[in-house]
mmCIF file of C-alpha atoms in Angstrom:
data_model
loop_
_atom_site.group_PDB
_atom_site.id
_atom_site.type_symbol
_atom_site.label_atom_id
_atom_site.label_comp_id
_atom_site.label_asym_id
_atom_site.label_seq_id
_atom_site.Cartn_x
_atom_site.Cartn_y
_atom_site.Cartn_z
ATOM 1 C CA MET A 1 -0.265 0.091 -0.135
ATOM 2 C CA GLN A 2 0.806 3.717 -1.012
ATOM 3 C CA GLU A 3 1.804 5.597 2.091
ATOM 4 C CA LYS A 4 2.455 9.670 1.790
ATOM 5 C CA PRO A 5 5.524 10.043 2.978
ATOM 6 C CA VAL A 6 6.164 12.738 6.054
ATOM 7 C CA GLY A 7 7.591 15.984 5.607
ATOM 8 C CA ASN A 8 10.294 16.211 3.324
ATOM 9 C CA HIS A 9 11.517 12.717 3.767
ATOM 10 C CA SER A 10 11.102 10.451 0.996
ATOM 11 C CA TYR A 11 9.946 6.971 0.663
ATOM 12 C CA THR A 12 12.468 4.022 1.737
ATOM 13 C CA ASP A 13 10.174 1.301 0.887
ATOM 14 C CA PHE A 14 8.759 0.378 -2.703
ATOM 15 C CA ILE A 15 6.389 -2.179 -4.033
ATOM 16 C CA PHE A 16 6.779 -3.938 -7.228
ATOM 17 C CA ILE A 17 3.537 -4.084 -9.726
ATOM 18 C CA GLY A 18 4.621 -5.675 -13.065
ATOM 19 C CA PHE A 19 1.667 -6.212 -15.730
ATOM 20 C CA PRO A 20 -0.856 -3.873 -13.864
ATOM 21 C CA GLY A 21 -3.196 -4.403 -17.009
ATOM 22 C CA PHE A 22 -3.469 -7.912 -15.608
ATOM 23 C CA SER A 23 -3.831 -8.313 -12.201
ATOM 24 C CA GLU A 24 -6.466 -11.139 -12.539
ATOM 25 C CA TYR A 25 -4.115 -13.234 -14.506
ATOM 26 C CA LYS A 26 -1.212 -12.789 -12.290
ATOM 27 C CA PRO A 27 -0.752 -16.448 -11.335
ATOM 28 C CA TYR A 28 -0.652 -17.797 -14.940
ATOM 29 C CA ILE A 29 1.157 -15.121 -16.559
ATOM 30 C CA TYR A 30 4.570 -16.548 -14.289
ATOM 31 C CA ILE A 31 4.060 -19.532 -16.439
ATOM 32 C CA PRO A 32 5.436 -18.933 -19.712
ATOM 33 C CA PHE A 33 8.386 -16.615 -17.401
ATOM 34 C CA PHE A 34 9.134 -20.007 -15.185
ATOM 35 C CA LEU A 35 9.241 -22.133 -18.462
ATOM 36 C CA MET A 36 12.236 -19.523 -19.859
ATOM 37 C CA PHE A 37 13.409 -19.370 -16.513
ATOM 38 C CA LEU A 38 13.945 -23.632 -16.732
ATOM 39 C CA VAL A 39 15.068 -23.733 -20.409
ATOM 40 C CA ALA A 40 18.135 -21.382 -19.093
ATOM 41 C CA VAL A 41 19.200 -23.018 -16.053
ATOM 42 C CA VAL A 42 19.041 -26.249 -17.743
ATOM 43 C CA GLY A 43 20.241 -25.004 -21.158
ATOM 44 C CA ASN A 44 23.235 -23.505 -19.443
ATOM 45 C CA SER A 45 23.751 -26.003 -17.209
ATOM 46 C CA VAL A 46 24.519 -28.398 -19.541
ATOM 47 C CA ILE A 47 26.489 -26.159 -21.818
ATOM 48 C CA ILE A 48 28.947 -25.458 -18.718
ATOM 49 C CA PHE A 49 28.777 -29.131 -17.645
ATOM 50 C CA VAL A 50 30.005 -30.199 -20.911
ATOM 51 C CA ILE A 51 32.776 -27.802 -21.613
ATOM 52 C CA LYS A 52 33.988 -27.933 -17.511
ATOM 53 C CA THR A 53 34.024 -31.751 -18.005
ATOM 54 C CA GLN A 54 35.337 -32.468 -21.456
ATOM 55 C CA THR A 55 39.276 -31.586 -22.495
ATOM 56 C CA SER A 56 38.527 -31.318 -25.901
ATOM 57 C CA LEU A 57 36.807 -28.536 -25.374
ATOM 58 C CA HIS A 58 39.557 -26.436 -23.310
ATOM 59 C CA SER A 59 40.442 -23.688 -25.875
ATOM 60 C CA PRO A 60 39.499 -19.764 -26.069
ATOM 61 C CA MET A 61 36.325 -20.320 -27.804
ATOM 62 C CA TYR A 62 35.082 -22.705 -25.663
ATOM 63 C CA PHE A 63 36.288 -20.884 -22.687
ATOM 64 C CA LEU A 64 34.059 -17.452 -24.047
ATOM 65 C CA ILE A 65 30.843 -19.778 -24.655
ATOM 66 C CA PHE A 66 31.236 -21.059 -21.162
ATOM 67 C CA ALA A 67 31.614 -17.761 -19.429
ATOM 68 C CA ILE A 68 28.866 -16.592 -21.304
ATOM 69 C CA ALA A 69 27.137 -19.399 -20.452
ATOM 70 C CA ILE A 70 27.490 -18.804 -17.025
ATOM 71 C CA VAL A 71 25.956 -15.326 -17.386
ATOM 72 C CA ASP A 72 23.102 -16.530 -18.728
ATOM 73 C CA LEU A 73 22.504 -19.094 -15.652
ATOM 74 C CA SER A 74 23.274 -16.050 -13.157
ATOM 75 C CA LEU A 75 21.472 -13.129 -14.764
ATOM 76 C CA PRO A 76 17.571 -14.478 -14.352
ATOM 77 C CA ILE A 77 18.222 -15.670 -10.533
ATOM 78 C CA THR A 78 18.954 -11.655 -9.858
ATOM 79 C CA PHE A 79 15.306 -11.207 -11.195
ATOM 80 C CA VAL A 80 12.910 -13.939 -11.947
ATOM 81 C CA PRO A 81 12.650 -15.200 -8.629
ATOM 82 C CA ASN A 82 11.400 -11.218 -7.715
ATOM 83 C CA MET A 83 8.440 -12.567 -10.383
ATOM 84 C CA PHE A 84 7.831 -15.456 -8.443
ATOM 85 C CA LEU A 85 6.901 -13.803 -5.193
ATOM 86 C CA ASN A 86 5.111 -10.713 -7.239
ATOM 87 C CA LEU A 87 3.067 -12.929 -9.204
ATOM 88 C CA VAL A 88 2.296 -16.037 -7.349
ATOM 89 C CA LEU A 89 2.947 -15.468 -3.606
ATOM 90 C CA ASN A 90 1.897 -11.858 -3.681
ATOM 91 C CA LEU A 91 4.676 -10.748 -2.070
ATOM 92 C CA ASN A 92 5.944 -7.474 -3.615
ATOM 93 C CA GLY A 93 7.810 -5.353 -1.241
ATOM 94 C CA ILE A 94 11.555 -4.128 -1.439
ATOM 95 C CA SER A 95 13.593 -1.310 0.677
ATOM 96 C CA LEU A 96 15.237 0.888 -1.031
ATOM 97 C CA CYS A 97 18.718 -0.719 0.188
ATOM 98 C CA GLY A 98 17.913 -4.260 -1.522
ATOM 99 C CA CYS A 99 16.658 -2.435 -4.330
ATOM 100 C CA LEU A 100 19.999 -0.426 -5.189
ATOM 101 C CA VAL A 101 21.385 -3.897 -4.637
ATOM 102 C CA GLN A 102 19.410 -5.792 -7.437
ATOM 103 C CA MET A 103 20.032 -2.695 -9.058
ATOM 104 C CA PHE A 104 23.638 -3.217 -9.167
ATOM 105 C CA PHE A 105 23.555 -7.209 -9.783
ATOM 106 C CA VAL A 106 21.260 -7.105 -12.819
ATOM 107 C CA HIS A 107 22.637 -4.263 -14.370
ATOM 108 C CA LEU A 108 26.373 -5.474 -13.503
ATOM 109 C CA ILE A 109 25.836 -8.723 -14.961
ATOM 110 C CA SER A 110 23.746 -7.526 -18.179
ATOM 111 C CA THR A 111 26.502 -6.024 -19.510
ATOM 112 C CA PHE A 112 29.190 -9.251 -19.225
ATOM 113 C CA GLU A 113 26.899 -10.004 -21.823
ATOM 114 C CA SER A 114 27.974 -7.464 -24.125
ATOM 115 C CA ILE A 115 31.796 -7.695 -22.945
ATOM 116 C CA ILE A 116 32.015 -12.007 -24.089
ATOM 117 C CA LEU A 117 30.294 -11.031 -27.168
ATOM 118 C CA MET A 118 33.305 -8.677 -28.276
ATOM 119 C CA MET A 119 35.740 -10.682 -26.895
ATOM 120 C CA MET A 120 34.213 -13.351 -29.097
ATOM 121 C CA ALA A 121 34.484 -11.220 -32.268
ATOM 122 C CA LEU A 122 37.928 -10.051 -31.541
ATOM 123 C CA ASP A 123 38.786 -14.244 -31.007
ATOM 124 C CA ARG A 124 37.541 -14.915 -34.259
ATOM 125 C CA TYR A 125 39.164 -11.924 -35.972
ATOM 126 C CA VAL A 126 42.848 -13.034 -34.815
ATOM 127 C CA ALA A 127 41.422 -16.723 -35.594
ATOM 128 C CA ILE A 128 40.959 -15.767 -39.329
ATOM 129 C CA CYS A 129 42.989 -12.704 -40.284
ATOM 130 C CA ASN A 130 46.113 -13.518 -38.243
ATOM 131 C CA PRO A 131 46.162 -17.625 -37.323
ATOM 132 C CA LEU A 132 49.716 -17.863 -37.251
ATOM 133 C CA ARG A 133 49.755 -15.585 -34.396
ATOM 134 C CA TYR A 134 46.585 -16.460 -32.721
ATOM 135 C CA ASN A 135 48.000 -18.872 -29.884
ATOM 136 C CA ASP A 136 50.282 -15.341 -29.103
ATOM 137 C CA TYR A 137 46.913 -13.109 -28.730
ATOM 138 C CA MET A 138 44.375 -15.162 -27.372
ATOM 139 C CA ASN A 139 45.587 -17.154 -24.359
ATOM 140 C CA SER A 140 44.705 -17.066 -20.904
ATOM 141 C CA SER A 141 47.059 -14.270 -19.765
ATOM 142 C CA THR A 142 45.132 -12.224 -22.555
ATOM 143 C CA PHE A 143 41.821 -13.359 -21.449
ATOM 144 C CA TYR A 144 42.494 -12.644 -17.748
ATOM 145 C CA LYS A 145 44.156 -8.973 -18.454
ATOM 146 C CA LEU A 146 41.249 -7.943 -20.655
ATOM 147 C CA SER A 147 38.630 -9.620 -17.845
ATOM 148 C CA VAL A 148 39.887 -7.644 -15.083
ATOM 149 C CA ALA A 149 40.191 -4.238 -17.101
ATOM 150 C CA PHE A 150 36.220 -4.742 -18.702
ATOM 151 C CA LEU A 151 35.144 -5.666 -14.971
ATOM 152 C CA ILE A 152 36.761 -2.809 -13.674
ATOM 153 C CA ARG A 153 35.214 -0.393 -16.398
ATOM 154 C CA SER A 154 31.828 -1.856 -16.023
ATOM 155 C CA GLY A 155 32.184 -2.019 -11.929
ATOM 156 C CA LEU A 156 32.882 1.526 -11.835
ATOM 157 C CA LEU A 157 30.067 2.681 -14.445
ATOM 158 C CA ILE A 158 27.267 0.466 -12.717
ATOM 159 C CA SER A 159 28.372 1.840 -9.295
ATOM 160 C CA ALA A 160 27.899 5.264 -10.552
ATOM 161 C CA ILE A 161 24.634 4.507 -11.784
ATOM 162 C CA VAL A 162 23.510 3.153 -8.004
ATOM 163 C CA ILE A 163 24.833 5.634 -6.068
ATOM 164 C CA LEU A 164 23.461 8.296 -8.030
ATOM 165 C CA ALA A 165 20.213 6.617 -7.737
ATOM 166 C CA GLY A 166 20.829 6.457 -4.211
ATOM 167 C CA SER A 167 21.069 9.544 -3.681
ATOM 168 C CA LEU A 168 17.741 10.931 -5.079
ATOM 169 C CA SER A 169 14.473 11.510 -2.733
ATOM 170 C CA PHE A 170 11.690 9.609 -3.645
ATOM 171 C CA CYS A 171 8.074 11.872 -2.772
ATOM 172 C CA PHE A 172 6.135 11.181 -5.992
ATOM 173 C CA SER A 173 5.616 7.471 -5.263
ATOM 174 C CA ASN A 174 6.729 4.333 -4.000
ATOM 175 C CA VAL A 175 5.161 1.984 -6.769
ATOM 176 C CA ILE A 176 7.816 0.395 -9.311
ATOM 177 C CA GLU A 177 5.539 -0.411 -12.169
ATOM 178 C CA HIS A 178 8.319 -3.481 -12.722
ATOM 179 C CA PHE A 179 8.945 -6.603 -11.014
ATOM 180 C CA TYR A 180 12.596 -5.929 -10.470
ATOM 181 C CA CYS A 181 14.491 -2.451 -9.416
ATOM 182 C CA GLU A 182 15.124 -1.133 -13.172
ATOM 183 C CA HIS A 183 17.227 2.084 -12.799
ATOM 184 C CA MET A 184 15.479 4.308 -15.195
ATOM 185 C CA ALA A 185 11.859 2.785 -13.401
ATOM 186 C CA LEU A 186 13.432 3.771 -9.912
ATOM 187 C CA VAL A 187 14.506 6.907 -11.160
ATOM 188 C CA GLY A 188 11.399 7.964 -12.415
ATOM 189 C CA LEU A 189 10.002 7.717 -9.060
ATOM 190 C CA ALA A 190 12.350 10.822 -7.982
ATOM 191 C CA CYS A 191 11.127 14.474 -6.822
ATOM 192 C CA GLY A 192 14.521 16.327 -6.922
ATOM 193 C CA GLU A 193 16.618 17.003 -10.438
ATOM 194 C CA THR A 194 17.894 13.396 -12.352
ATOM 195 C CA THR A 195 19.902 15.253 -14.986
ATOM 196 C CA LYS A 196 22.897 13.660 -13.588
ATOM 197 C CA ASN A 197 20.957 10.169 -13.288
ATOM 198 C CA SER A 198 20.275 10.363 -17.316
ATOM 199 C CA ILE A 199 23.573 11.258 -18.380
ATOM 200 C CA MET A 200 25.259 9.129 -16.545
ATOM 201 C CA GLY A 201 23.128 5.896 -17.656
ATOM 202 C CA LEU A 202 23.699 7.325 -21.576
ATOM 203 C CA LEU A 203 27.946 7.666 -20.765
ATOM 204 C CA THR A 204 27.001 3.957 -19.132
ATOM 205 C CA ILE A 205 25.230 2.682 -22.600
ATOM 206 C CA PHE A 206 28.174 4.235 -24.870
ATOM 207 C CA CYS A 207 31.183 2.966 -23.093
ATOM 208 C CA ILE A 208 29.385 -0.701 -22.523
ATOM 209 C CA PRO A 209 27.379 -1.790 -25.086
ATOM 210 C CA GLY A 210 27.663 1.388 -27.486
ATOM 211 C CA ILE A 211 31.910 1.162 -27.307
ATOM 212 C CA ASP A 212 31.758 -3.439 -27.230
ATOM 213 C CA LEU A 213 29.470 -2.957 -30.735
ATOM 214 C CA LEU A 214 31.741 -0.819 -32.409
ATOM 215 C CA CYS A 215 34.693 -3.586 -31.866
ATOM 216 C CA ILE A 216 32.434 -6.250 -32.887
ATOM 217 C CA CYS A 217 31.510 -4.828 -35.978
ATOM 218 C CA TYR A 218 35.250 -3.588 -36.663
ATOM 219 C CA SER A 219 36.069 -6.921 -36.500
ATOM 220 C CA TYR A 220 33.328 -9.112 -38.413
ATOM 221 C CA ILE A 221 34.089 -5.851 -41.041
ATOM 222 C CA ASN A 222 37.472 -7.361 -41.128
ATOM 223 C CA ILE A 223 36.516 -10.984 -41.008
ATOM 224 C CA PHE A 224 34.438 -10.558 -44.096
ATOM 225 C CA CYS A 225 36.435 -8.699 -45.937
ATOM 226 C CA ALA A 226 39.352 -11.642 -45.367
ATOM 227 C CA VAL A 227 36.966 -14.291 -46.016
ATOM 228 C CA LEU A 228 36.375 -12.642 -49.405
ATOM 229 C CA LYS A 229 39.630 -12.773 -50.410
ATOM 230 C CA SER A 230 40.177 -16.277 -49.652
ATOM 231 C CA ALA A 231 40.711 -18.613 -52.857
ATOM 232 C CA SER A 232 39.389 -21.768 -50.994
ATOM 233 C CA GLY A 233 35.354 -22.097 -51.079
ATOM 234 C CA LYS A 234 35.501 -24.819 -48.328
ATOM 235 C CA ALA A 235 37.650 -22.515 -45.802
ATOM 236 C CA ARG A 236 35.391 -19.678 -46.633
ATOM 237 C CA GLN A 237 32.184 -21.801 -45.798
ATOM 238 C CA LYS A 238 33.698 -22.737 -42.581
ATOM 239 C CA ALA A 239 34.506 -19.107 -41.568
ATOM 240 C CA VAL A 240 30.544 -18.436 -42.669
ATOM 241 C CA HIS A 241 29.232 -20.826 -40.590
ATOM 242 C CA THR A 242 31.277 -20.347 -36.939
ATOM 243 C CA CYS A 243 30.841 -16.486 -37.367
ATOM 244 C CA GLY A 244 27.305 -17.154 -38.192
ATOM 245 C CA THR A 245 26.553 -18.800 -34.801
ATOM 246 C CA HIS A 246 28.266 -15.802 -32.765
ATOM 247 C CA LEU A 247 26.347 -12.815 -35.154
ATOM 248 C CA ILE A 248 22.961 -14.405 -34.599
ATOM 249 C CA VAL A 249 23.524 -14.324 -30.732
ATOM 250 C CA ILE A 250 24.691 -10.763 -31.494
ATOM 251 C CA LEU A 251 22.186 -10.085 -33.375
ATOM 252 C CA VAL A 252 19.493 -11.122 -30.693
ATOM 253 C CA THR A 253 21.347 -9.334 -27.976
ATOM 254 C CA TYR A 254 21.607 -6.285 -29.041
ATOM 255 C CA LEU A 255 18.071 -6.263 -31.227
ATOM 256 C CA LEU A 256 16.210 -6.597 -27.618
ATOM 257 C CA SER A 257 18.779 -4.269 -25.974
ATOM 258 C CA LEU A 258 17.818 -1.402 -28.913
ATOM 259 C CA CYS A 259 13.768 -2.041 -27.994
ATOM 260 C CA SER A 260 14.409 -1.686 -24.188
ATOM 261 C CA TYR A 261 16.127 1.421 -24.762
ATOM 262 C CA LEU A 262 13.917 2.492 -27.361
ATOM 263 C CA ALA A 263 10.803 2.018 -24.769
ATOM 264 C CA TYR A 264 11.843 3.784 -22.211
ATOM 265 C CA ARG A 265 12.300 7.234 -24.977
ATOM 266 C CA ILE A 266 8.558 6.116 -26.131
ATOM 267 C CA ARG A 267 7.309 5.282 -22.979
ATOM 268 C CA ASN A 268 4.473 7.798 -22.437
ATOM 269 C CA SER A 269 2.797 6.435 -25.677
ATOM 270 C CA MET A 270 3.145 2.780 -25.186
ATOM 271 C CA SER A 271 1.390 1.004 -22.039
ATOM 272 C CA PRO A 272 3.251 -0.334 -18.739
ATOM 273 C CA ASP A 273 2.336 -4.138 -19.679
ATOM 274 C CA VAL A 274 4.035 -3.407 -22.898
ATOM 275 C CA HIS A 275 6.959 -1.609 -21.587
ATOM 276 C CA ILE A 276 7.633 -4.179 -18.665
ATOM 277 C CA LEU A 277 7.212 -7.121 -20.838
ATOM 278 C CA ILE A 278 10.143 -5.561 -23.551
ATOM 279 C CA SER A 279 12.502 -5.138 -20.373
ATOM 280 C CA ILE A 280 11.759 -8.907 -19.226
ATOM 281 C CA LEU A 281 12.476 -10.175 -22.739
ATOM 282 C CA TYR A 282 15.479 -8.133 -22.923
ATOM 283 C CA LEU A 283 16.791 -9.711 -20.104
ATOM 284 C CA LEU A 284 15.695 -13.365 -20.422
ATOM 285 C CA PHE A 285 14.732 -14.295 -23.712
ATOM 286 C CA PRO A 286 19.005 -14.502 -24.971
ATOM 287 C CA CYS A 287 19.601 -16.371 -21.725
ATOM 288 C CA CYS A 288 17.262 -19.472 -22.671
ATOM 289 C CA PHE A 289 17.972 -18.517 -26.584
ATOM 290 C CA ASN A 290 22.207 -18.683 -26.244
ATOM 291 C CA PRO A 291 22.382 -22.428 -24.773
ATOM 292 C CA ILE A 292 20.211 -23.726 -27.422
ATOM 293 C CA ILE A 293 21.774 -21.986 -30.466
ATOM 294 C CA TYR A 294 25.546 -22.979 -29.607
ATOM 295 C CA GLY A 295 24.355 -26.757 -28.641
ATOM 296 C CA VAL A 296 22.621 -26.934 -31.749
ATOM 297 C CA ARG A 297 25.137 -24.909 -34.549
ATOM 298 C CA THR A 298 28.510 -25.768 -32.791
ATOM 299 C CA LYS A 299 29.370 -29.240 -34.207
ATOM 300 C CA GLU A 300 31.787 -30.422 -31.139
ATOM 301 C CA ILE A 301 29.194 -29.310 -28.046
ATOM 302 C CA ARG A 302 26.578 -31.048 -29.866
ATOM 303 C CA GLU A 303 28.545 -34.170 -30.407
ATOM 304 C CA HIS A 304 29.306 -34.326 -26.447
ATOM 305 C CA ILE A 305 25.233 -33.949 -25.706
ATOM 306 C CA LEU A 306 23.647 -36.437 -27.841
ATOM 307 C CA LYS A 307 26.551 -38.941 -26.908
ATOM 308 C CA MET A 308 25.963 -37.744 -23.085
ATOM 309 C CA VAL A 309 22.353 -38.262 -23.776
ATOM 310 C CA LYS A 310 22.744 -41.299 -25.140
ATOM 311 C CA GLY A 311 24.577 -42.596 -22.261
ATOM 312 C CA LYS A 312 27.617 -43.412 -24.148
ATOM 313 C CA LYS A 313 31.223 -43.047 -23.243
ATOM 314 C CA ILE A 314 33.189 -39.995 -24.699
ATOM 315 C CA ASP A 315 36.652 -40.505 -26.255
ATOM 316 C CA PRO A 316 38.206 -36.956 -27.005
ATOM 317 C CA GLU A 317 40.460 -38.846 -29.392
ATOM 318 C CA ASN A 318 36.959 -39.276 -31.697
ATOM 319 C CA ILE A 319 35.707 -35.557 -31.154
ATOM 320 C CA LYS A 320 37.437 -33.042 -33.549
ATOM 321 C CA VAL A 321 38.522 -29.922 -31.470
ATOM 322 C CA ALA A 322 37.141 -26.648 -33.414
ATOM 323 C CA SER A 323 40.150 -25.529 -36.296
ATOM 324 C CA ILE A 324 40.733 -21.912 -35.774
ATOM 325 C CA THR A 325 40.109 -21.045 -39.078
ATOM 326 C CA ARG A 326 36.461 -21.862 -38.367
#
C-alpha cells in the first residue's frame, strides 16, 4: 500500500507492480516466464558441464561460450524469483537498500554479455585474419587481463549509476511498475533533479554496449573482407558458419537491447504492460536462446551432448576440436 511520506522525507520502501493491466491473471502470467527460466537454467547448466568436463573443448572459443553460459545462468536468478514472489505469492515489497543492491547486480551481470560477445568477435578476428599469431594473442593471460579491465570498467560505471540513484529523494510514489529495480523505473519516481542520472545512464550505454558494438562491427568487417579474399570455398564456408552462430546471438542481444532502450524513450505512448514485457524479454530471452543456439550449431558441443544423452562414453580423441580458422 502506498503511504505518503511525511514532510521532506522520501520513500524508503517500494512496491513492485508488474503487468498492472492483467492483475487478475497474475499467477498464469508467470508460467511462460518460468518455462523460459527453466530452459535457461537447464540449457546453460548442460553447456557449462560439457565444456568443463571435456578436455577437448578447453580452448579459447569454448572458454568464451562457457563464460557466456555462466552469465546466462546467473542473470535470471537476480530477478525471476522476484517475479515468482510478486505474481504467485503476491509478495511485492522491497527496501531502498535492497532495491539498489538488486539494481547493481542486474545491470552489472547484464553488461558481461556485451563484453563476452566482443571478446568472441576479437577471437574470431585473430583466428581468421591472423591465424599464425593466434596462440600468441588469444591465451589465458590475455583473457585474464581483458576480463579484469572490463570488470573494472563495468563495476565503476554501474556503481556510479547506483550511487546517484540512491542519493535521490523519492516523494512522487513508491510504486515501481516492474518486477525488479530497473534504473530508470526507480529514477522516474524521484522528485528532484535527475539530469545527472540520465547523463550517467547514457554515458554507461556508450562506454559499455556502445564501444563493445563498435569493436564487434570492426572485427566482423575485417573478417568478412578476409573471407571474401579467400580463394578456398571450403575455408570460406567454415568461417561463415562459425561466425554465423556468433552473429545470430549478437543480433538477438543487441536488437532486444535497442528495443528496451527505445521503450523508455517512448514510454508515454506505450502501455506499462508492453514496456515491462520488453524489459523482461531483453534480459531473459537471450539467456534461454543462447544455449540452444550454441548447443545446436556448434558441432563439437552438439556431439558431446548427444553422446551424454545416449549414455555413451565420450572419447575426446574421436571428436575433432574446432580449427582456429572456423
